[in-house]
Short mmCIF file of C-alpha atoms in Angstrom, two decimals:
data_model
loop_
_atom_site.label_atom_id
_atom_site.label_comp_id
_atom_site.label_asym_id
_atom_site.label_seq_id
_atom_site.Cartn_x
_atom_site.Cartn_y
_atom_site.Cartn_z
CA MET A 1 122.30 162.37 133.27
CA GLN A 2 119.34 164.77 133.43
CA THR A 3 116.29 163.81 135.48
CA PRO A 4 113.40 163.31 133.02
CA LEU A 5 110.71 165.99 133.17
CA LEU A 6 108.16 163.75 131.48
CA ASP A 7 108.48 160.37 133.18
CA ARG A 8 105.32 158.32 132.91
CA PRO A 9 105.77 155.91 135.87
CA THR A 10 106.52 158.85 138.17
CA ALA A 11 103.52 160.79 136.87
CA LEU A 12 101.23 157.78 137.46
CA ARG A 13 102.45 157.53 141.06
CA HIS A 14 101.66 161.22 141.56
CA ALA A 15 98.19 160.71 140.09
CA ALA A 16 97.56 157.75 142.40
CA ALA A 17 98.45 159.71 145.54
CA PRO A 18 95.51 160.83 147.73
CA VAL A 19 95.88 164.56 147.12
CA MET A 20 93.58 167.41 146.17
CA TRP A 21 94.49 168.92 142.81
CA ASP A 22 93.77 172.59 142.20
CA LEU A 23 93.20 171.99 138.48
CA ALA A 24 92.59 168.78 136.54
CA ILE A 25 92.88 169.43 132.80
CA ILE A 26 91.38 167.06 130.26
CA GLY A 27 93.15 167.35 126.89
CA GLY A 28 96.81 167.52 125.93
CA GLY A 29 96.69 169.73 122.85
CA ALA A 30 97.80 173.35 122.53
CA THR A 31 95.11 174.70 124.84
CA GLY A 32 95.35 172.08 127.57
CA LEU A 33 99.14 172.24 127.64
CA GLY A 34 99.03 176.03 127.73
CA ILE A 35 96.66 175.87 130.69
CA ALA A 36 99.01 173.46 132.47
CA VAL A 37 101.93 175.88 132.00
CA ASP A 38 99.88 178.84 133.18
CA ALA A 39 98.49 177.05 136.24
CA ALA A 40 101.81 175.50 137.26
CA THR A 41 103.72 178.78 136.94
CA ARG A 42 101.15 180.40 139.26
CA GLY A 43 101.86 177.69 141.82
CA TYR A 44 98.64 175.68 141.48
CA LYS A 45 98.76 171.90 141.89
CA THR A 46 98.06 170.79 138.32
CA LEU A 47 97.26 167.48 136.62
CA LEU A 48 96.79 167.06 132.86
CA LEU A 49 95.37 163.93 131.20
CA GLU A 50 95.49 163.17 127.47
CA GLN A 51 93.67 160.18 125.97
CA HIS A 52 96.33 159.56 123.31
CA ASP A 53 99.65 161.36 122.83
CA PHE A 54 100.25 165.06 123.38
CA ALA A 55 99.09 167.04 120.31
CA LYS A 56 97.84 163.87 118.60
CA GLY A 57 94.84 165.74 117.17
CA THR A 58 94.47 169.18 115.64
CA SER A 59 97.48 170.63 117.47
CA SER A 60 99.98 168.67 115.34
CA ARG A 61 98.10 169.27 112.06
CA SER A 62 98.19 173.04 111.62
CA THR A 63 99.62 175.10 108.75
CA LYS A 64 102.68 175.70 110.99
CA LEU A 65 102.10 179.47 111.18
CA VAL A 66 102.28 181.81 114.16
CA HIS A 67 100.26 184.66 112.72
CA GLY A 68 97.74 187.40 113.28
CA GLY A 69 95.44 186.15 110.54
CA VAL A 70 95.60 188.12 107.31
CA ARG A 71 92.23 186.60 106.34
CA TYR A 72 90.61 187.96 109.49
CA LEU A 73 92.01 191.41 108.74
CA ALA A 74 90.23 191.30 105.37
CA MET A 75 87.05 190.36 107.24
CA GLY A 76 87.41 193.43 109.43
CA ASP A 77 88.09 191.59 112.68
CA ILE A 78 90.71 194.08 113.89
CA LYS A 79 90.48 193.09 117.55
CA LEU A 80 91.20 189.42 116.79
CA VAL A 81 94.17 190.29 114.56
CA TYR A 82 95.63 192.75 117.05
CA GLY A 83 95.42 190.22 119.88
CA ALA A 84 96.98 187.46 117.77
CA LEU A 85 99.86 189.70 116.66
CA HIS A 86 100.53 190.56 120.29
CA GLU A 87 100.66 186.85 121.14
CA ARG A 88 102.89 186.21 118.12
CA GLY A 89 105.40 188.61 119.61
CA ILE A 90 105.32 186.86 122.98
CA LEU A 91 105.99 183.49 121.31
CA PHE A 92 108.96 184.93 119.44
CA ASN A 93 110.39 186.08 122.76
CA ASN A 94 109.70 182.92 124.76
CA ALA A 95 110.44 180.15 122.22
CA PRO A 96 113.03 181.47 119.73
CA HIS A 97 114.32 177.93 119.09
CA LEU A 98 110.94 176.99 117.59
CA VAL A 99 109.51 180.20 116.15
CA HIS A 100 111.11 182.25 113.40
CA ALA A 101 110.18 184.95 110.90
CA GLN A 102 109.08 183.72 107.48
CA PRO A 103 108.75 186.03 104.46
CA PHE A 104 105.63 185.52 102.31
CA LEU A 105 104.93 186.68 98.78
CA ILE A 106 101.46 187.51 97.47
CA PRO A 107 101.69 187.51 93.65
CA CYS A 108 99.88 190.44 92.03
CA TYR A 109 98.50 190.12 88.51
CA SER A 110 96.86 193.56 88.42
CA SER A 111 97.60 197.06 89.70
CA LEU A 112 94.45 196.92 91.80
CA SER A 113 95.59 193.82 93.64
CA LYS A 114 99.00 195.39 94.23
CA TRP A 115 97.56 198.36 96.10
CA LYS A 116 94.83 196.40 97.86
CA TYR A 117 97.23 193.89 99.39
CA LEU A 118 99.97 196.41 100.12
CA VAL A 119 97.63 198.76 101.98
CA GLY A 120 96.08 195.87 103.89
CA LEU A 121 99.45 194.53 104.95
CA LYS A 122 100.69 197.97 105.97
CA ILE A 123 97.77 197.97 108.40
CA TYR A 124 98.90 194.49 109.50
CA ASP A 125 102.38 195.91 110.21
CA TRP A 126 100.89 198.86 112.07
CA LEU A 127 98.77 196.58 114.28
CA ALA A 128 101.90 194.57 115.17
CA GLY A 129 103.54 197.79 116.41
CA ARG A 130 106.83 197.26 118.22
CA ARG A 131 106.38 193.51 117.80
CA SER A 132 106.65 193.78 114.02
CA ILE A 133 109.01 191.18 112.51
CA GLY A 134 109.44 192.78 109.07
CA GLU A 135 108.10 195.55 106.87
CA SER A 136 105.61 194.81 104.08
CA VAL A 137 106.83 196.06 100.68
CA PHE A 138 106.00 195.71 97.01
CA ILE A 139 108.67 193.99 94.91
CA SER A 140 109.04 193.86 91.14
CA LYS A 141 108.27 190.95 88.85
CA THR A 142 112.01 190.29 88.50
CA GLU A 143 112.52 190.22 92.26
CA ALA A 144 109.49 187.98 92.75
CA ARG A 145 110.73 185.51 90.15
CA LYS A 146 114.16 185.44 91.81
CA ALA A 147 112.64 184.85 95.24
CA LEU A 148 110.26 182.14 94.03
CA PRO A 149 111.56 180.56 90.80
CA GLY A 150 108.51 178.29 90.61
CA ILE A 151 105.95 181.10 90.43
CA ARG A 152 103.94 181.70 87.24
CA THR A 153 105.10 185.01 85.73
CA ASN A 154 102.69 185.39 82.80
CA GLY A 155 100.83 188.63 83.57
CA LEU A 156 102.63 189.07 86.89
CA LYS A 157 103.02 192.73 87.95
CA GLY A 158 105.10 191.97 91.01
CA ALA A 159 104.38 190.78 94.53
CA VAL A 160 103.77 192.06 98.03
CA ARG A 161 106.24 190.68 100.55
CA TYR A 162 105.16 190.51 104.17
CA TYR A 163 106.36 188.65 107.25
CA ASP A 164 104.73 186.25 109.64
CA GLY A 165 105.88 183.57 112.05
CA GLN A 166 106.50 179.89 111.40
CA PHE A 167 106.97 177.09 113.92
CA ASP A 168 106.80 173.36 114.54
CA ASP A 169 103.47 172.75 116.28
CA ALA A 170 104.03 169.29 117.77
CA ARG A 171 107.50 170.20 119.01
CA LEU A 172 106.09 173.28 120.75
CA ALA A 173 103.48 171.03 122.38
CA ILE A 174 106.19 168.75 123.79
CA ASN A 175 108.15 171.75 125.05
CA LEU A 176 105.03 173.14 126.73
CA ALA A 177 104.52 169.81 128.49
CA GLN A 178 108.14 169.93 129.67
CA THR A 179 107.74 173.55 130.79
CA ALA A 180 104.66 172.67 132.84
CA ALA A 181 106.53 169.74 134.41
CA GLU A 182 109.49 172.00 135.23
CA HIS A 183 107.09 174.09 137.30
CA GLY A 184 105.61 171.12 139.14
CA ALA A 185 102.70 169.97 136.98
CA THR A 186 101.95 166.27 136.47
CA LEU A 187 101.16 165.30 132.89
CA LEU A 188 100.09 161.95 131.46
CA ASN A 189 99.42 160.75 127.94
CA TYR A 190 97.42 157.61 127.11
CA CYS A 191 95.02 158.22 129.99
CA ASN A 192 91.33 158.23 129.12
CA VAL A 193 88.88 160.13 131.33
CA THR A 194 85.83 157.92 131.93
CA THR A 195 83.71 159.64 134.60
CA LEU A 196 83.17 163.03 136.23
CA HIS A 197 82.47 162.89 139.97
CA LYS A 198 80.06 165.24 141.74
CA ASP A 199 79.03 166.06 145.28
CA GLY A 200 75.48 166.06 146.62
CA GLY A 201 74.89 169.53 145.21
CA GLY A 202 75.84 168.50 141.68
CA LYS A 203 79.23 170.20 141.67
CA VAL A 204 82.15 168.48 139.93
CA THR A 205 84.68 167.30 142.51
CA GLY A 206 87.00 165.18 140.43
CA LEU A 207 87.16 162.42 137.83
CA SER A 208 88.14 158.87 137.06
CA PHE A 209 90.53 157.88 134.30
CA THR A 210 92.00 154.70 132.88
CA ASP A 211 95.64 154.20 132.03
CA VAL A 212 95.39 152.79 128.50
CA GLU A 213 98.67 150.87 128.81
CA SER A 214 97.87 148.96 132.00
CA ASP A 215 94.05 149.22 131.90
CA LYS A 216 94.27 150.36 135.54
CA SER A 217 91.72 152.90 136.76
CA PHE A 218 92.42 155.91 138.94
CA GLN A 219 90.19 158.37 140.78
CA ILE A 220 91.32 161.90 141.59
CA SER A 221 89.85 164.89 143.41
CA ALA A 222 90.15 168.40 142.01
CA LYS A 223 88.89 171.86 142.90
CA ALA A 224 88.44 172.71 139.21
CA VAL A 225 88.05 170.42 136.19
CA ILE A 226 88.78 171.89 132.75
CA ASN A 227 87.55 170.45 129.46
CA ALA A 228 90.14 171.40 126.82
CA THR A 229 89.54 168.56 124.36
CA GLY A 230 89.04 170.51 121.13
CA VAL A 231 86.58 168.83 118.78
CA PHE A 232 85.91 166.29 121.54
CA VAL A 233 84.50 168.82 124.03
CA ASP A 234 80.97 167.47 123.55
CA ASP A 235 82.06 164.01 124.74
CA ILE A 236 83.11 165.46 128.11
CA LEU A 237 80.11 167.78 128.29
CA LYS A 238 77.84 164.76 127.85
CA MET A 239 79.51 163.16 130.88
CA ASP A 240 78.45 166.23 132.83
CA THR A 241 74.95 166.67 131.37
CA HIS A 242 73.33 163.72 129.63
CA THR A 243 70.91 166.09 127.84
CA HIS A 244 73.73 168.23 126.47
CA ARG A 245 73.20 169.49 122.93
CA PRO A 246 76.26 169.52 120.64
CA LEU A 247 78.39 172.63 121.00
CA VAL A 248 80.66 172.08 118.01
CA ARG A 249 80.60 170.67 114.52
CA PRO A 250 84.02 169.92 113.05
CA SER A 251 85.45 171.44 109.91
CA GLN A 252 88.36 169.67 108.24
CA GLY A 253 91.54 171.36 107.07
CA THR A 254 93.78 169.29 104.81
CA HIS A 255 97.43 169.87 103.88
CA ILE A 256 99.68 168.16 101.37
CA VAL A 257 103.48 167.98 101.38
CA VAL A 258 105.62 167.89 98.23
CA ASP A 259 109.22 168.48 97.25
CA LYS A 260 110.38 172.04 97.95
CA ALA A 261 111.57 172.36 94.33
CA PHE A 262 108.00 173.06 93.18
CA LEU A 263 108.25 176.53 94.71
CA GLY A 264 112.00 176.78 94.49
CA GLY A 265 112.87 179.37 97.12
CA ARG A 266 113.06 180.04 100.84
CA GLU A 267 110.11 182.41 100.81
CA ALA A 268 106.53 181.26 101.19
CA LEU A 269 103.60 181.78 98.83
CA MET A 270 100.25 183.17 99.95
CA ILE A 271 97.35 182.82 97.54
CA PRO A 272 94.92 185.47 98.81
CA LYS A 273 91.66 184.07 97.53
CA THR A 274 90.50 180.61 96.54
CA SER A 275 87.22 179.23 95.26
CA ASP A 276 86.08 178.40 98.82
CA GLY A 277 86.86 181.89 100.12
CA ARG A 278 89.94 180.93 102.12
CA VAL A 279 93.58 181.73 101.53
CA LEU A 280 96.02 179.00 100.49
CA PHE A 281 99.62 178.83 101.65
CA GLY A 282 102.71 177.25 100.16
CA VAL A 283 105.22 177.19 103.01
CA PRO A 284 108.76 175.79 103.13
CA TRP A 285 108.90 173.51 106.21
CA HIS A 286 111.72 171.22 107.34
CA GLY A 287 113.14 171.13 103.80
CA TYR A 288 109.79 170.34 102.13
CA LEU A 289 106.86 172.36 100.80
CA LEU A 290 103.58 172.41 102.72
CA LEU A 291 100.45 173.36 100.75
CA GLY A 292 97.11 174.06 102.40
CA THR A 293 94.53 174.36 103.71
CA THR A 294 90.85 173.51 103.10
CA ASP A 295 87.64 174.16 105.05
CA THR A 296 85.34 171.16 104.71
CA PRO A 297 82.43 170.67 107.15
CA ILE A 298 82.14 167.04 108.25
CA GLU A 299 79.62 165.16 110.34
CA ASP A 300 81.85 163.28 112.77
CA HIS A 301 85.09 163.73 114.67
CA ARG A 302 87.90 161.24 115.01
CA LEU A 303 91.49 161.02 116.20
CA GLU A 304 92.62 160.19 112.66
CA PRO A 305 90.66 162.35 110.21
CA ARG A 306 91.16 161.28 106.60
CA PRO A 307 91.72 163.82 103.82
CA LEU A 308 89.14 163.66 101.05
CA ASP A 309 90.16 163.19 97.42
CA ALA A 310 88.23 166.38 96.62
CA GLU A 311 90.39 168.31 99.12
CA ILE A 312 93.61 167.04 97.57
CA ASP A 313 92.32 167.94 94.11
CA PHE A 314 91.34 171.41 95.35
CA ILE A 315 94.78 172.14 96.79
CA LEU A 316 96.62 170.83 93.73
CA GLY A 317 94.24 172.65 91.37
CA THR A 318 94.64 175.98 93.18
CA ALA A 319 98.42 175.64 93.28
CA ALA A 320 98.46 174.85 89.55
CA SER A 321 97.14 178.34 88.80
CA TYR A 322 100.22 179.89 90.39
CA LEU A 323 103.10 177.47 89.76
CA VAL A 324 105.02 176.94 86.54
CA HIS A 325 105.42 173.21 87.16
CA PRO A 326 102.65 172.32 89.60
CA PRO A 327 102.73 169.06 91.57
CA LYS A 328 100.47 166.17 90.63
CA THR A 329 98.91 163.55 92.87
CA ALA A 330 101.85 161.24 92.30
CA ASP A 331 104.17 163.96 93.70
CA VAL A 332 102.42 164.08 97.08
CA LEU A 333 104.75 162.78 99.79
CA SER A 334 102.30 163.14 102.65
CA VAL A 335 98.75 164.37 103.14
CA PHE A 336 97.16 165.04 106.51
CA ALA A 337 94.02 166.59 107.94
CA GLY A 338 93.13 168.41 111.15
CA LEU A 339 89.73 169.26 112.59
CA ARG A 340 88.59 172.71 113.70
CA PRO A 341 85.69 173.16 116.11
CA LEU A 342 82.96 175.28 114.52
CA ALA A 343 79.71 176.33 116.15
CA ALA A 344 77.08 173.64 115.72
CA PRO A 345 74.01 174.53 113.67
CA GLY A 346 71.00 175.88 115.49
CA LYS A 347 70.60 178.31 118.34
CA MET A 348 72.79 177.70 121.38
CA ASP A 349 73.00 179.57 124.66
CA GLY A 350 75.91 182.02 124.51
CA SER A 351 77.20 180.66 121.23
CA THR A 352 79.36 182.57 118.82
CA LYS A 353 79.07 182.47 115.05
CA GLU A 354 82.32 180.62 114.53
CA ILE A 355 84.19 179.57 117.60
CA SER A 356 87.30 178.58 115.66
CA ARG A 357 88.03 182.26 114.93
CA ASP A 358 88.18 183.18 118.59
CA HIS A 359 87.95 181.10 121.70
CA LYS A 360 84.85 180.38 123.73
CA LEU A 361 84.97 179.87 127.49
CA MET A 362 81.97 178.55 129.40
CA VAL A 363 81.16 177.22 132.87
CA ASN A 364 78.42 174.64 133.42
CA PRO A 365 76.20 174.78 136.54
CA SER A 366 78.30 171.86 137.84
CA GLY A 367 81.41 174.03 137.72
CA LEU A 368 82.90 172.15 134.74
CA ILE A 369 84.92 174.67 132.71
CA THR A 370 85.08 174.24 128.92
CA ILE A 371 87.42 176.09 126.56
CA THR A 372 87.33 175.63 122.80
CA GLY A 373 88.08 177.44 119.55
CA GLY A 374 91.06 179.72 119.02
CA LYS A 375 94.32 178.79 117.32
CA TRP A 376 97.92 177.99 118.16
CA THR A 377 99.02 181.63 118.05
CA THR A 378 96.66 182.59 120.87
CA TYR A 379 97.07 179.46 123.02
CA ARG A 380 98.74 181.44 125.83
CA LYS A 381 95.96 184.03 126.11
CA MET A 382 93.34 181.25 126.00
CA ALA A 383 95.16 179.54 128.86
CA GLU A 384 95.35 182.75 130.88
CA ASP A 385 91.63 183.37 130.48
CA THR A 386 90.84 179.77 131.43
CA VAL A 387 92.98 179.74 134.57
CA ASN A 388 91.48 183.09 135.61
CA LYS A 389 88.04 181.52 135.24
CA ALA A 390 89.14 178.48 137.27
CA VAL A 391 90.41 180.74 140.05
CA GLU A 392 87.04 182.47 140.12
CA THR A 393 84.93 179.30 139.83
CA ALA A 394 86.84 177.21 142.39
CA ALA A 395 87.73 180.11 144.72
CA LEU A 396 91.47 179.42 144.40
CA ASP A 397 93.97 181.75 146.00
CA PRO A 398 94.44 184.38 143.24
CA GLN A 399 97.92 184.52 141.72
CA PRO A 400 99.04 186.65 138.75
CA CYS A 401 99.67 185.11 135.32
CA GLN A 402 103.38 184.55 134.61
CA THR A 403 103.39 183.22 131.06
CA ALA A 404 103.96 186.46 129.14
CA THR A 405 107.60 186.22 130.22
CA THR A 406 108.01 182.49 130.99
CA LYS A 407 110.70 180.97 128.79
CA ILE A 408 109.56 177.75 127.16
CA HIS A 409 111.65 174.62 127.68
CA GLY A 410 114.47 174.42 125.13
CA TYR A 411 114.84 178.21 125.00
CA ARG A 412 117.87 179.16 122.96
CA THR A 413 118.51 182.38 121.05
CA GLU A 414 121.27 181.11 118.74
CA PRO A 415 119.76 178.75 116.13
CA LEU A 416 121.26 175.32 115.63
CA PRO A 417 121.80 173.84 112.16
CA GLY A 418 119.37 171.48 110.47
CA HIS A 419 116.84 169.44 112.40
CA TRP A 420 118.69 170.10 115.68
CA ALA A 421 117.18 173.59 115.80
CA VAL A 422 113.84 172.41 117.25
CA TYR A 423 115.54 170.86 120.30
CA GLY A 424 117.04 174.16 121.40
CA SER A 425 119.05 173.70 124.60
CA ASP A 426 118.22 169.96 124.71
CA ALA A 427 120.31 169.29 121.59
CA GLU A 428 123.59 169.14 123.50
CA HIS A 429 122.21 166.52 125.88
CA ILE A 430 121.01 164.33 123.01
CA GLN A 431 124.35 164.67 121.25
CA ALA A 432 126.07 163.68 124.52
CA LEU A 433 124.09 160.42 124.48
CA ALA A 434 125.49 159.64 121.04
CA ALA A 435 129.00 160.62 122.10
CA ALA A 436 128.83 158.15 125.00
CA ASP A 437 127.53 155.28 122.82
CA ALA A 438 128.57 155.14 119.17
CA THR A 439 125.58 152.98 118.22
CA LEU A 440 123.26 155.82 119.23
CA GLY A 441 124.93 158.12 116.72
CA GLU A 442 123.76 156.01 113.79
CA LYS A 443 121.25 157.57 111.42
CA LEU A 444 117.83 156.00 111.19
CA HIS A 445 117.52 156.73 107.47
CA ALA A 446 119.94 158.02 104.85
CA ALA A 447 117.48 160.77 103.80
CA PHE A 448 117.23 162.31 107.29
CA GLY A 449 119.59 163.43 110.03
CA TYR A 450 117.67 161.75 112.85
CA THR A 451 119.72 159.38 115.03
CA ALA A 452 119.03 156.52 117.40
CA ALA A 453 119.94 158.82 120.31
CA GLU A 454 116.92 160.97 119.49
CA VAL A 455 114.58 158.01 119.83
CA VAL A 456 116.12 157.19 123.21
CA TRP A 457 115.70 160.83 124.26
CA ALA A 458 112.07 160.89 123.09
CA VAL A 459 111.28 157.86 125.24
CA ARG A 460 113.23 158.95 128.32
CA HIS A 461 112.45 162.67 128.31
CA GLU A 462 109.43 163.32 126.06
CA MET A 463 107.07 160.48 127.08
CA ALA A 464 107.04 158.88 123.61
CA ARG A 465 105.48 155.42 123.88
CA THR A 466 104.93 154.25 120.31
CA VAL A 467 106.48 154.36 116.85
CA GLU A 468 103.78 156.84 115.86
CA ASP A 469 104.67 159.15 118.77
CA VAL A 470 108.25 159.30 117.53
CA LEU A 471 107.80 159.45 113.75
CA ALA A 472 104.69 161.65 113.73
CA ARG A 473 105.18 164.15 116.55
CA ARG A 474 108.78 163.98 117.87
CA PHE A 475 110.42 163.80 114.42
CA ARG A 476 107.58 164.88 112.03
CA VAL A 477 108.68 162.40 109.32
CA LEU A 478 105.17 160.97 108.90
CA PHE A 479 104.02 164.48 107.93
CA LEU A 480 106.95 165.03 105.55
CA ASP A 481 107.62 161.80 103.68
CA THR A 482 105.27 158.98 104.60
CA LYS A 483 106.92 156.16 102.65
CA ARG A 484 110.33 156.89 104.15
CA SER A 485 108.79 157.04 107.61
CA MET A 486 107.54 153.48 107.05
CA GLU A 487 111.10 152.45 106.22
CA MET A 488 112.27 153.91 109.55
CA ALA A 489 109.60 152.18 111.62
CA PRO A 490 111.37 148.86 112.38
CA LYS A 491 114.50 150.56 113.74
CA VAL A 492 112.45 152.98 115.81
CA ALA A 493 110.30 150.16 117.22
CA ALA A 494 113.37 148.16 118.23
CA ILE A 495 114.90 151.12 120.08
CA ILE A 496 111.66 151.90 121.91
CA ALA A 497 111.29 148.25 122.90
CA GLY A 498 114.81 148.25 124.29
CA GLU A 499 114.05 151.31 126.39
CA LEU A 500 110.72 150.07 127.72
CA GLY A 501 111.61 146.39 128.10
CA LEU A 502 109.17 145.16 125.46
CA ASP A 503 109.45 141.98 123.40
CA ASN A 504 109.66 141.11 119.70
CA GLY A 505 105.92 140.58 119.54
CA TRP A 506 105.41 144.22 120.54
CA ILE A 507 107.90 145.32 117.87
CA THR A 508 106.10 143.37 115.15
CA ALA A 509 102.69 144.67 116.21
CA GLN A 510 103.95 148.26 116.38
CA VAL A 511 105.43 148.16 112.88
CA GLU A 512 102.21 146.70 111.48
CA GLN A 513 100.07 149.28 113.29
CA TYR A 514 102.29 152.08 112.09
CA ARG A 515 102.17 150.95 108.47
CA ALA A 516 98.38 150.78 108.64
CA LEU A 517 98.24 154.28 110.13
CA ALA A 518 100.75 155.73 107.66
CA SER A 519 98.86 154.40 104.65
CA GLY A 520 96.19 157.00 105.45
CA TYR A 521 98.76 159.76 104.91
CA LEU A 522 99.08 158.99 101.21
CA PRO A 523 96.63 159.68 98.37
CA ALA A 524 94.44 156.68 97.51
CA MET A 525 96.36 155.85 94.34
CA GLU A 526 99.64 155.82 96.25
CA THR A 527 98.21 153.70 99.05
CA ALA A 528 97.06 151.10 96.54
CA ALA A 529 100.65 150.78 95.30
CA LEU A 530 102.05 149.87 98.74
#
């Protein structure tokens, strides 16, 4: 049996040991996990703490694209697009089990739009250079209709086909955590940072955190402390400076999931301009259709952002202009929202206009390092820049970045069928569990291929602790078909309890908590019917 890479009791023992960490990272989303991989592969003693589960927030709620940003190309931000396309190529090389090429169609209803989008996407191809994953071409109305049977053809001149990357965000997050652990990092979920410690000169020397499960507190020393908490960066900055002014204001992006039949093909749809100035995607994902996203400024930030009815109406209304049989509210199987960090209003020292478009890296007088903004595609470069800054700030022994060529855990070049693809090289080990115990080969739900063995694996090897961890981020069912995920919850809870030695009271509480959580992933009218 494999030794678990992500074993929580072992990680807690490491955290309790009286050692000096080179880097202590607060935040277990894309950026924090990327930093952990970068630091660990350079040989630095690395600790990462996440207040909930890995990728609980924005990092599991993306549009599932690894892309250069066609919208940013239209805005003239060539440098940003070029850098993102370079990073897209690196991800294709290092995580082929999770990242694949996805063709997109932009429907053209005028000759002007045909040439405008084709020329723009030819530039996109050119910027990708040798890392291009497909050539942009114009296809006829007949070809477009064949590729996407659900597309509205009245007035259609044809479509521009281009290629971008698609991935599973939460699964990549778990694999990054495992990669960091493979290289010696210690990672912990459900650990809440409560205090930053400083020396007599006001320099940060470490932190205290509480293990949410046991309510036990720990204190650690670190040469560099990194704040990689996304929309929560201000909470950590306020620990450092009580007079801190807000750095970010969140903007909400909502997605809805419907049956794939509404689009009807394997290719994705890109709607190039919507009423709010964004683009809207219709992307096949895990056998369903993902539609999104929005850009709605909100006043507060939370671990569970709730989609607004107006956002759902906007997505459905925009899709209705392009689909022959557009989905209605009753067709929505899941709806979820993620928060982007945007620059807070008012003048700020060293601020950028919109820190979600590119990342922002800053160092407080205390030495606290904060990284925010960016996107999944550029997580690796953000991590490299952050570790470089930590080396400089904490006077660490300089070591070169290794992540451009570091294979991510699960690396496998030959794709596996169905849902097994996202496990990559781990799939054979999970299947061996089921082969050794027939009860673990049983499906959790008739509509999905997931088995009991995968729950056991998630607990033993991926640090899953709750029903939500499994159904939301290890399996993704909450994001695909919320009602069916609720039906799976009791079986999942029982398996987790068996693995962790928990009682029936825990099982009952977990199922109730999960149902309450999942109800927020359905439109209001559907929730009322539960």
